[in-house]
Structure formats: C-alpha cells, structure tokens
Amino acid sequence: MNKILVIHGPNLNLLGRREPAVYGHLTLAKINALLKLEAKKHKVTLVIKQSNHEGEIVDLLGMGKKNKFQGVLINPAAYTHTSVAIRDAVAACGLPVVEVHLTNIHAREEFRHKSLISPVAQGTILGFGVQSYILGLAALLDLNLK
Ligand code: CA2
C-alpha cells in the first residue's frame, strides 16, 4: 500500500482558532480527518506531521525515502517564501512532492507571491482552502508512485 507523508509548516496548528477571515474556520485536526477519509478511499496510508521548525521539516523530507514514503504533500506555510533549506530538501528527497496552500498567495501581500518551493515541486495547488489538500493528494496519487 502507498504511504504518503503530509507536512504542515509553521503556525498551521493555529488554524480555526486565529484569523478565520483569512484561513477559514477549519482546524488542522479537521483538515487531517478529511485527508484521512480521502486517503482511505484511495487505500493509502498517511503519516501527518506539523512542525514550526525549518530544520525538522528538512529532516522529515530527508528521511522520506528511507522511511518508505512514495510521495510528499506539503504546505510549507511561511517557509514557502523564505526557505532555501526546505527548497533544497524538496529537490534532493527523491520523491514527488506536491505543494499546497489554503490561500491564493498571488492575491495576497507581495512578499507571499514568490514560492521558493514551486520550481522544485512536482506541482502546486493553491487557493481552494482544504480542497487544495484534497486535490493535492489526488494529484500525487495520480502519479505513477513507486
Ligand atoms: O495559504 C497558505 O496555506 C499559506 O501557506 C499559509 C501560511 C502563509 O504564511 C503562506 O503565505 C500561505 C500561514 C500559515 C499559518 O496559518 C495561520 C492560521 C491561523 C492563524 C495564524 C496563522
């Protein structure tokens, strides 16, 4: 059975409790529950991590292949716009990585317009709230995962 690593970046643990006008009312636990439901339909196993720490995200990506994952779904959150370390880890991990965002980063502040991750991701889905994650998972599973 395919095993997918889901990584939520910094502050996504605050979802549903702060800034609902921007990020909606869903908590991270609810998003994870919806993702797990979707995964069940596709008969895949998800391992879901949230980290506020750049190095920890780098380590998760670096161990992805060794830990027998076939793909990664990541919302790098604010690190999207700043982290060369996460970009390099995505590029080096040897697994297909789909980048997702709840919001349309291009419709927001200028500093969010650039993603350092998109050029090294398999693809990016953004702007659809929790559906970005569901669509991202579907896109990942649609690849010929090995
Ligand atoms: O739209 C997205 O998914 C983002 O990755 C979310 C990040 C943001 O920095 C990116 O530019 C776009 C922010 C995640 C933190 O979410 C919060 C939720 C509630 C309260 C505060 C932050």
Coordinates of C-alpha atoms in Angstrom, one line a residue, residues 2-137:
N2 CA 1.2 3.5 -0.8
K3 CA 2.4 5.6 2.1
I4 CA 2.3 9.4 1.8
L5 CA 4.0 11.9 4.1
V6 CA 1.9 15.1 4.8
I7 CA 3.8 18.0 6.2
H8 CA 2.2 21.1 7.6
G9 CA 4.5 24.0 8.2
P10 CA 4.7 26.7 10.8
N11 CA 1.6 28.1 12.6
L12 CA -0.8 25.8 10.7
N13 CA -1.6 24.4 14.2
L14 CA -3.4 27.7 14.8
L15 CA -5.9 27.1 12.1
G16 CA -9.5 27.6 13.1
R17 CA -8.5 29.5 16.2
R18 CA -7.0 32.7 14.8
E19 CA -7.5 34.7 11.6
P20 CA -10.6 32.8 10.4
A21 CA -11.3 35.6 7.9
V22 CA -8.1 34.6 6.0
Y23 CA -7.8 30.9 6.7
G24 CA -11.4 29.8 7.5
H25 CA -12.9 28.0 10.4
L26 CA -11.5 24.5 9.9
T27 CA -9.0 23.3 12.5
L28 CA -5.9 21.4 11.5
A29 CA -7.4 18.3 13.2
K30 CA -10.4 18.6 10.9
I31 CA -8.3 19.0 7.8
N32 CA -6.3 16.0 8.8
A33 CA -9.5 14.0 9.4
L34 CA -10.8 14.9 5.9
L35 CA -7.4 14.0 4.4
K36 CA -7.5 10.6 6.2
L37 CA -11.0 10.0 4.8
E38 CA -9.8 10.7 1.3
A39 CA -6.7 8.5 1.8
K40 CA -8.9 5.6 2.9
K41 CA -10.9 5.9 -0.3
H42 CA -7.7 5.6 -2.2
K43 CA -6.3 2.9 0.1
V44 CA -3.2 4.8 1.0
T45 CA -1.7 5.4 4.4
L46 CA -1.0 9.0 5.5
V47 CA 1.6 10.0 8.1
I48 CA 0.8 13.6 9.1
K49 CA 3.3 15.9 10.7
Q50 CA 3.1 19.6 11.7
S51 CA 6.3 21.5 12.5
N52 CA 7.2 25.1 13.3
H53 CA 10.8 24.3 12.8
E54 CA 12.6 24.6 9.5
G55 CA 15.3 22.0 10.3
E56 CA 12.7 19.5 11.4
I57 CA 10.9 19.9 8.1
V58 CA 14.3 19.4 6.3
D59 CA 14.9 16.2 8.3
L60 CA 11.4 14.8 7.5
L61 CA 12.0 15.4 3.8
G62 CA 15.5 13.9 4.0
M63 CA 14.2 10.8 5.7
G64 CA 11.3 10.4 3.4
K65 CA 12.7 7.8 1.1
K66 CA 14.4 5.8 3.9
N67 CA 11.1 5.8 5.8
K68 CA 9.5 4.2 2.7
F69 CA 7.2 7.0 1.7
Q70 CA 6.2 7.2 -2.0
G71 CA 5.3 10.9 -2.1
V72 CA 5.0 14.1 0.0
L73 CA 2.2 16.6 0.3
I74 CA 3.5 19.8 1.9
N75 CA 2.2 23.1 2.9
P76 CA 5.4 24.9 3.8
A77 CA 3.4 27.9 5.1
A78 CA 5.6 30.9 5.7
Y79 CA 8.8 29.0 4.8
T80 CA 7.4 28.8 1.3
H81 CA 8.7 32.4 0.8
T82 CA 12.0 32.2 2.7
S83 CA 13.5 28.7 3.0
V84 CA 16.3 27.7 0.7
A85 CA 16.9 24.8 3.1
I86 CA 13.4 23.4 2.5
R87 CA 13.7 24.0 -1.2
D88 CA 17.0 22.1 -1.3
A89 CA 15.5 19.3 0.8
V90 CA 12.5 19.0 -1.6
A91 CA 14.8 18.9 -4.6
A92 CA 17.0 16.3 -3.0
C93 CA 14.5 14.0 -1.4
G94 CA 14.0 11.8 -4.5
L95 CA 10.2 11.7 -4.1
P96 CA 7.4 13.5 -5.9
V97 CA 6.4 16.5 -3.7
V98 CA 3.1 18.4 -4.2
E99 CA 3.0 21.9 -2.7
V100 CA -0.4 23.1 -1.4
H101 CA -1.7 26.4 0.0
L102 CA -5.0 27.2 1.5
T103 CA -5.0 30.7 0.1
N104 CA -4.1 32.2 -3.3
I105 CA -0.7 33.5 -2.3
H106 CA -0.6 35.6 -5.5
A107 CA -3.7 37.5 -4.5
R108 CA -2.1 38.5 -1.1
E109 CA 0.8 40.6 0.1
E110 CA 3.7 40.9 -2.4
F111 CA 6.1 39.0 -0.1
R112 CA 3.9 35.9 -0.5
H113 CA 3.9 36.0 -4.3
K114 CA 7.2 34.1 -4.6
S115 CA 7.4 30.5 -3.7
L116 CA 10.9 29.1 -3.4
I117 CA 9.4 25.6 -3.4
S118 CA 7.2 25.7 -6.5
P119 CA 10.2 25.3 -9.0
V120 CA 11.3 22.1 -7.4
A121 CA 7.8 20.6 -6.6
Q122 CA 6.0 18.3 -8.9
G123 CA 3.2 20.8 -8.9
T124 CA 1.4 23.3 -6.7
I125 CA -2.3 23.7 -5.8
L126 CA -3.4 26.9 -4.1
G127 CA -6.4 29.0 -3.2
F128 CA -9.0 26.3 -2.6
G129 CA -8.9 26.1 1.2
V130 CA -9.0 22.5 2.4
Q131 CA -9.7 21.4 -1.1
S132 CA -6.2 22.3 -2.0
Y133 CA -5.0 19.5 0.2
I134 CA -7.6 17.0 -1.2
L135 CA -6.8 17.9 -4.8
G136 CA -3.1 17.8 -4.0
L137 CA -3.4 14.3 -2.6

